[in-house]
Coordinates of C-alpha atoms and ligand atoms in Angstrom, one line a residue:
M28 CA 17.4 11.5 80.3
S29 CA 14.7 13.7 78.8
A30 CA 13.1 12.9 75.5
M31 CA 14.2 14.7 72.3
D32 CA 11.2 16.6 71.1
F33 CA 11.1 18.1 67.6
A34 CA 7.7 19.8 67.9
G35 CA 7.7 23.1 66.0
R36 CA 10.9 22.1 64.1
V37 CA 11.1 21.9 60.3
A38 CA 13.5 19.5 58.7
V39 CA 14.7 18.9 55.1
V40 CA 16.1 15.5 54.3
T41 CA 17.6 15.2 50.9
G42 CA 17.5 11.9 49.0
A43 CA 14.9 10.7 51.5
G44 CA 12.9 8.6 49.1
G45 CA 14.5 5.4 50.4
G46 CA 17.3 3.8 52.3
L47 CA 18.8 5.9 55.1
G48 CA 17.1 9.2 54.2
R49 CA 13.7 7.5 54.6
E50 CA 14.7 6.3 58.0
Y51 CA 15.9 9.7 59.1
S52 CA 12.7 11.4 57.9
R53 CA 10.5 8.9 59.6
A54 CA 12.5 9.2 62.9
L55 CA 12.3 13.0 62.9
A56 CA 8.6 13.0 62.0
A57 CA 7.8 10.5 64.7
R58 CA 9.2 13.0 67.2
G59 CA 7.1 15.9 65.9
A60 CA 9.2 17.5 63.2
A61 CA 7.6 18.5 59.9
V62 CA 9.7 17.0 57.2
I63 CA 10.4 17.9 53.6
V64 CA 11.1 14.6 52.0
N65 CA 13.3 15.5 49.0
D66 CA 14.2 12.9 46.3
L67 CA 15.0 13.3 42.6
G68 CA 14.0 9.6 42.2
G69 CA 16.6 8.8 39.5
S70 CA 18.9 5.8 39.2
T71 CA 21.7 5.1 41.6
T72 CA 24.2 6.5 39.1
G73 CA 22.2 9.7 38.9
E74 CA 20.2 9.4 35.7
G75 CA 16.4 10.1 35.3
A76 CA 13.9 11.3 37.8
S77 CA 10.5 10.3 39.3
T78 CA 8.2 11.4 42.0
G79 CA 7.3 8.0 43.4
Y80 CA 10.2 7.6 45.9
A81 CA 9.5 10.8 47.8
D82 CA 5.7 10.4 47.6
R83 CA 5.8 6.9 49.2
V84 CA 7.8 8.2 52.2
V85 CA 5.4 11.2 52.6
E86 CA 2.5 8.8 52.6
E87 CA 4.1 6.6 55.2
I88 CA 4.8 9.5 57.5
R89 CA 1.3 10.9 57.1
G90 CA -0.1 7.5 57.6
A91 CA 1.7 7.3 61.0
G92 CA 0.2 10.7 61.9
G93 CA 3.2 12.8 61.1
R94 CA 3.7 15.9 59.0
A95 CA 5.6 15.7 55.7
A96 CA 5.6 17.1 52.2
A97 CA 7.4 15.9 49.1
N98 CA 10.0 17.8 47.0
Y99 CA 11.5 16.4 43.8
D100 CA 14.2 19.0 43.0
S101 CA 17.7 18.0 42.3
V102 CA 20.3 19.0 44.9
A103 CA 22.8 19.4 42.1
T104 CA 21.9 22.9 40.9
P105 CA 21.7 26.2 42.8
E106 CA 18.0 26.6 41.6
G107 CA 17.3 23.0 42.9
G108 CA 18.9 23.7 46.3
A109 CA 17.1 27.0 46.7
A110 CA 13.7 25.4 45.7
I111 CA 14.2 22.5 48.3
I112 CA 14.7 25.0 51.1
R113 CA 11.9 27.2 49.8
S114 CA 9.5 24.3 49.9
A115 CA 10.2 24.0 53.7
L116 CA 9.1 27.7 54.0
D117 CA 6.1 27.3 51.7
H118 CA 4.8 24.2 53.5
F119 CA 5.8 24.7 57.1
G120 CA 7.0 28.3 57.4
R121 CA 10.6 27.8 58.6
I122 CA 13.7 25.7 58.4
D123 CA 15.6 24.3 61.4
I124 CA 17.3 21.1 60.3
V125 CA 19.0 20.1 57.0
I126 CA 20.2 16.5 56.6
N127 CA 22.4 16.3 53.4
N128 CA 21.8 12.7 52.5
A129 CA 21.2 12.6 48.7
G130 CA 23.7 10.5 46.9
N131 CA 24.7 8.7 43.8
Q132 CA 27.7 6.5 42.8
R133 CA 29.7 5.6 39.8
N134 CA 32.1 3.0 41.0
V135 CA 35.0 2.2 38.7
R136 CA 38.7 1.7 39.3
F137 CA 40.8 4.9 39.2
G138 CA 42.5 3.9 35.9
E139 CA 39.1 3.7 34.2
L140 CA 37.5 6.7 35.7
T141 CA 36.1 9.2 33.2
E142 CA 35.5 13.0 33.6
Q143 CA 31.7 12.2 33.5
D144 CA 32.1 9.8 36.4
I145 CA 33.8 12.5 38.4
D146 CA 31.4 15.3 37.5
A147 CA 28.2 13.3 38.2
V148 CA 29.4 12.3 41.7
Y149 CA 30.9 15.7 42.6
A150 CA 27.7 17.5 41.4
V151 CA 25.6 15.7 44.0
H152 CA 28.0 15.1 46.9
V153 CA 30.0 18.3 46.8
K154 CA 28.2 21.0 45.0
G155 CA 24.8 19.7 46.0
V156 CA 25.7 20.0 49.7
F157 CA 26.7 23.7 49.1
F158 CA 23.5 24.4 47.1
V159 CA 21.1 23.0 49.7
T160 CA 23.0 24.1 52.8
Q161 CA 23.8 27.7 51.9
P162 CA 20.2 29.0 51.5
A163 CA 19.2 27.2 54.7
Y164 CA 22.3 28.5 56.6
R165 CA 21.4 32.1 55.7
L166 CA 18.0 31.6 57.4
M167 CA 19.5 29.7 60.3
K168 CA 22.0 32.5 60.9
Q169 CA 19.1 35.1 61.0
Q170 CA 17.1 33.1 63.5
G171 CA 20.1 32.0 65.5
Y172 CA 19.2 28.3 65.4
G173 CA 20.1 25.5 63.0
R174 CA 21.2 21.9 62.9
I175 CA 23.1 20.8 59.8
V176 CA 24.1 17.2 59.3
L177 CA 26.4 16.2 56.4
V178 CA 26.4 12.6 55.4
S179 CA 30.0 11.6 54.6
S180 CA 31.5 8.1 54.1
Q181 CA 34.3 5.9 55.3
S182 CA 35.0 5.4 51.5
G183 CA 36.8 8.8 51.7
I184 CA 38.2 9.3 55.2
F185 CA 39.5 5.7 55.4
G186 CA 39.3 4.7 51.7
N187 CA 37.6 1.9 49.8
P188 CA 38.7 0.6 46.4
I189 CA 36.8 1.6 43.2
R190 CA 35.4 4.8 44.8
S191 CA 38.0 7.5 44.1
N192 CA 35.4 9.9 42.8
Y193 CA 32.8 9.1 45.5
G194 CA 35.4 8.9 48.4
S195 CA 37.1 12.2 47.6
A196 CA 33.7 13.9 47.1
K197 CA 32.5 12.6 50.5
T198 CA 35.7 13.9 52.1
A199 CA 35.3 17.4 50.6
M200 CA 32.3 18.0 52.9
I201 CA 34.6 17.6 55.9
G202 CA 36.4 20.8 54.8
L203 CA 33.1 22.5 54.3
M204 CA 32.0 21.4 57.8
N205 CA 35.2 22.7 59.4
V206 CA 34.9 26.1 57.9
V207 CA 31.2 26.6 58.3
A208 CA 31.4 25.5 62.0
Q209 CA 33.9 28.2 62.6
E210 CA 31.9 30.9 60.8
A211 CA 28.5 29.9 62.2
P212 CA 26.9 32.0 65.0
P213 CA 26.1 30.3 68.3
G214 CA 23.0 28.2 67.9
V215 CA 23.9 26.9 64.5
V216 CA 25.9 23.7 64.6
I217 CA 27.2 21.4 61.8
N218 CA 28.4 17.9 62.1
C219 CA 29.2 14.9 59.9
V220 CA 27.9 11.4 60.1
F221 CA 29.6 8.4 58.6
P222 CA 26.9 5.7 58.2
N223 CA 27.2 2.1 57.2
A224 CA 24.0 0.4 56.3
V225 CA 22.7 -2.3 54.1
G226 CA 19.3 -1.8 52.6
G227 CA 19.8 1.6 50.9
R228 CA 20.4 1.6 47.2
L229 CA 24.0 2.8 47.7
G230 CA 24.7 0.4 50.6
G231 CA 23.4 -2.7 48.8
K232 CA 22.4 -5.9 50.3
P233 CA 24.7 -8.6 51.8
G234 CA 25.9 -10.6 48.8
D235 CA 25.8 -7.6 46.4
V236 CA 29.0 -6.8 44.6
R237 CA 30.5 -4.1 46.8
P238 CA 34.1 -3.6 47.7
D239 CA 33.5 -4.8 51.3
A240 CA 31.1 -7.7 50.4
D241 CA 33.6 -10.5 51.4
F242 CA 34.5 -8.6 54.6
L243 CA 30.8 -8.2 55.5
A244 CA 30.1 -11.9 55.0
A245 CA 33.2 -12.8 57.2
A246 CA 32.3 -10.2 59.9
A247 CA 28.7 -11.5 60.0
K248 CA 30.1 -15.0 60.9
K249 CA 32.3 -13.6 63.6
V250 CA 30.0 -11.1 65.3
P251 CA 26.4 -12.4 65.7
H252 CA 24.6 -9.1 65.3
Y253 CA 26.9 -7.4 62.8
I254 CA 24.4 -7.2 59.9
A255 CA 21.5 -6.3 62.3
G256 CA 23.7 -3.4 63.4
M257 CA 23.9 -2.3 59.8
Q258 CA 20.2 -1.6 59.4
P259 CA 19.3 2.1 58.7
S260 CA 17.4 2.0 62.0
F261 CA 20.8 1.9 63.7
V262 CA 21.9 5.0 61.9
A263 CA 18.8 7.1 62.5
P264 CA 19.2 7.6 66.3
L265 CA 22.7 9.2 65.7
V266 CA 21.3 11.5 63.1
T267 CA 18.3 12.3 65.2
Y268 CA 20.6 13.3 68.1
L269 CA 22.7 15.5 65.8
A270 CA 19.6 17.2 64.5
S271 CA 18.2 17.8 67.9
E272 CA 18.3 20.8 70.3
K273 CA 20.4 18.6 72.7
C274 CA 23.3 18.5 70.2
T275 CA 25.4 21.6 70.9
T276 CA 28.7 20.2 69.7
S277 CA 29.8 21.4 66.2
Q278 CA 32.5 20.3 63.8
N279 CA 32.4 16.7 65.0
M280 CA 32.4 13.5 63.0
Y281 CA 30.7 10.3 64.1
S282 CA 30.7 6.9 62.6
V283 CA 28.1 4.1 63.0
L284 CA 29.1 0.7 61.9
G285 CA 27.7 -2.7 62.8
G286 CA 26.1 -1.3 66.0
K287 CA 29.3 0.5 67.1
Y288 CA 29.1 4.3 67.5
S289 CA 32.5 6.2 67.4
R290 CA 33.9 9.6 67.1
I291 CA 36.3 10.1 64.2
F292 CA 38.9 12.8 64.7
V293 CA 41.8 14.3 62.8
G294 CA 45.0 14.3 64.9
L295 CA 48.5 15.5 64.5
T296 CA 51.4 13.7 66.2
H297 CA 53.6 15.7 68.6
G298 CA 56.2 15.1 66.0
W299 CA 59.8 16.1 65.7
Y300 CA 61.0 19.7 66.0
Q301 CA 64.0 21.1 64.1
A302 CA 65.3 23.9 66.3
G303 CA 67.0 26.9 64.9
E304 CA 67.1 28.6 61.5
T305 CA 68.6 25.8 59.4
P306 CA 66.0 23.6 57.7
P307 CA 66.6 19.8 58.0
T308 CA 67.9 17.7 55.1
A309 CA 65.7 15.0 53.6
E310 CA 68.0 12.5 55.3
E311 CA 67.3 14.0 58.7
I312 CA 63.5 13.7 57.9
E313 CA 64.2 10.0 57.3
V314 CA 66.1 9.6 60.5
H315 CA 63.3 11.2 62.6
L316 CA 60.4 9.5 60.8
G317 CA 59.8 7.3 63.8
Q318 CA 59.2 10.4 65.9
I319 CA 57.1 12.1 63.2
D320 CA 55.0 9.0 62.7
D321 CA 54.7 8.2 66.5
L322 CA 50.9 8.0 67.2
S323 CA 51.4 7.6 71.0
T324 CA 51.1 11.4 71.6
F325 CA 49.0 13.7 69.5
D326 CA 46.9 16.9 69.3
V327 CA 43.5 17.3 67.9
P328 CA 43.3 20.9 66.5
K329 CA 39.9 22.4 66.1
S330 CA 41.1 25.0 63.6
G331 CA 44.1 26.1 61.5
L332 CA 45.1 28.5 64.3
D333 CA 45.0 25.6 66.8
E334 CA 47.5 23.8 64.7
M335 CA 49.8 26.8 65.0
D336 CA 49.5 26.6 68.7
T337 CA 50.8 23.1 68.7
V338 CA 54.3 24.4 67.6
I339 CA 54.4 26.7 70.5
A340 CA 53.3 24.0 72.9
L341 CA 56.0 21.7 71.5
Q342 CA 58.7 24.3 72.0
Q343 CA 57.5 24.9 75.6
R344 CA 57.6 21.1 76.3
L345 CA 61.1 20.9 74.9
K346 CA 62.2 23.9 77.0
K347 CA 60.8 22.4 80.1
S348 CA 62.4 19.0 79.6
A349 CA 65.8 20.8 78.8
G350 CA 65.6 23.0 81.8
Ligands
NAI4 P1 20.0 5.5 48.5 O1 20.4 5.4 47.0 O2 19.0 4.6 49.0 O3 19.6 7.0 48.8 C1 20.1 8.1 48.1 C2 18.9 8.9 47.5 O4 19.4 10.1 47.0 C3 18.2 8.1 46.4 O5 16.9 7.9 46.8 C4 18.4 9.0 45.2 O6 17.2 9.1 44.4 C5 18.6 10.4 45.9 N1 19.3 11.3 45.0 C6 20.4 11.0 44.1 N2 20.7 12.1 43.5 C7 19.9 13.1 43.9 C8 19.8 14.5 43.6 N3 20.6 15.1 42.7 N4 18.9 15.2 44.2 C9 18.0 14.7 45.1 N5 18.1 13.4 45.4 C10 19.0 12.6 44.8 O7 21.4 5.3 49.3 P2 21.7 5.1 50.9 O8 22.5 3.9 51.0 O9 20.4 5.2 51.7 O10 22.7 6.3 51.2 C11 22.2 7.6 51.7 C12 23.4 8.5 51.9 O11 24.3 7.9 52.8 C13 24.2 8.8 50.6 O12 24.7 10.1 50.6 C14 25.4 7.8 50.7 O13 26.5 8.3 49.9 C15 25.6 7.8 52.2 N6 26.3 6.7 52.7 C16 25.7 5.5 52.6 C17 26.4 4.4 53.1 C18 25.7 3.0 53.2 O14 26.3 2.1 53.7 N7 24.4 2.9 52.8 C19 27.8 4.4 53.6 C20 28.3 5.8 53.6 C21 27.6 6.8 53.1

């Protein structure tokens, strides 16, 4: 096992003035990367701005002997995204790594959600990821090297109450990852991480009002180190790996929760096949639902074309078993 070295590499970590982003920045800087610590420094719902959050993390990194510079632009505008990436070039001359970590939340039940609640969260988690990643991607494409990490959330892919705006915004970036991964040249990889951590402003502390607060308290009683495994320090090694030269996989999704690291994948059951030219009736769909829903055999397509291949594969299997 050789050490992961980031000497000569330049990283941008958005929303890095606290919580998980701070941990990612410190971890990358400790291994030799020069880091742009971006943070708008507003409230958790996205209002206001301040320089203190980013400055503190930069001081910490420099104090430990690392290289870092602060940036206070918002990810939520094209000008802000471009300025964040430009600051990497201005300070350190290149860009190799982008960790899209900035985040806000406006948690209300779906029935009470306002257009402002949707817009504020989509501006940061959806458009912000485009605005920061695109200028970096263009440079990565030219240099033939880049590591892009998108920070998604179980609130979208698995679902958590009171987070329809946040959960759906966090899931939009999976589509972005899938498409960029297929367009990207060799050497530029993009992956998604699904963190779970207390301590960040969005993760809250045990006992805070969060949808899973009761579950967390119960889990902490059952599994001795559950909460220990939810420290940002448990998430940073996964993000460090995904940001490193060693990571050559692209378009993958990894979860870290309570000390457990897993791959998340989107699969498609082998399903039921209606042979011939006559479409099935709704009643026939109902009759075959057991087969359609059967999770015991499945494919994991890596692209839309791959899904098309699953139909051919199914036909061939059926032909083989008939003959
Ligand atoms: P945090 O609130 O401590 O960090 C987010 C940072 O983003 C804040 O410092 C905030 O000032 C900054 N930010 C907000 N809007 C910005 C903008 N427009 N431009 C630049 N910076 C902006 O939260 P935490 O818990 O560390 O979360 C970090 C990321 O991980 C977020 O994207 C969050 O959605 C995601 N996440 C966190 C989980 C957790 O359990 N903590 C679970 C799943 C996802």
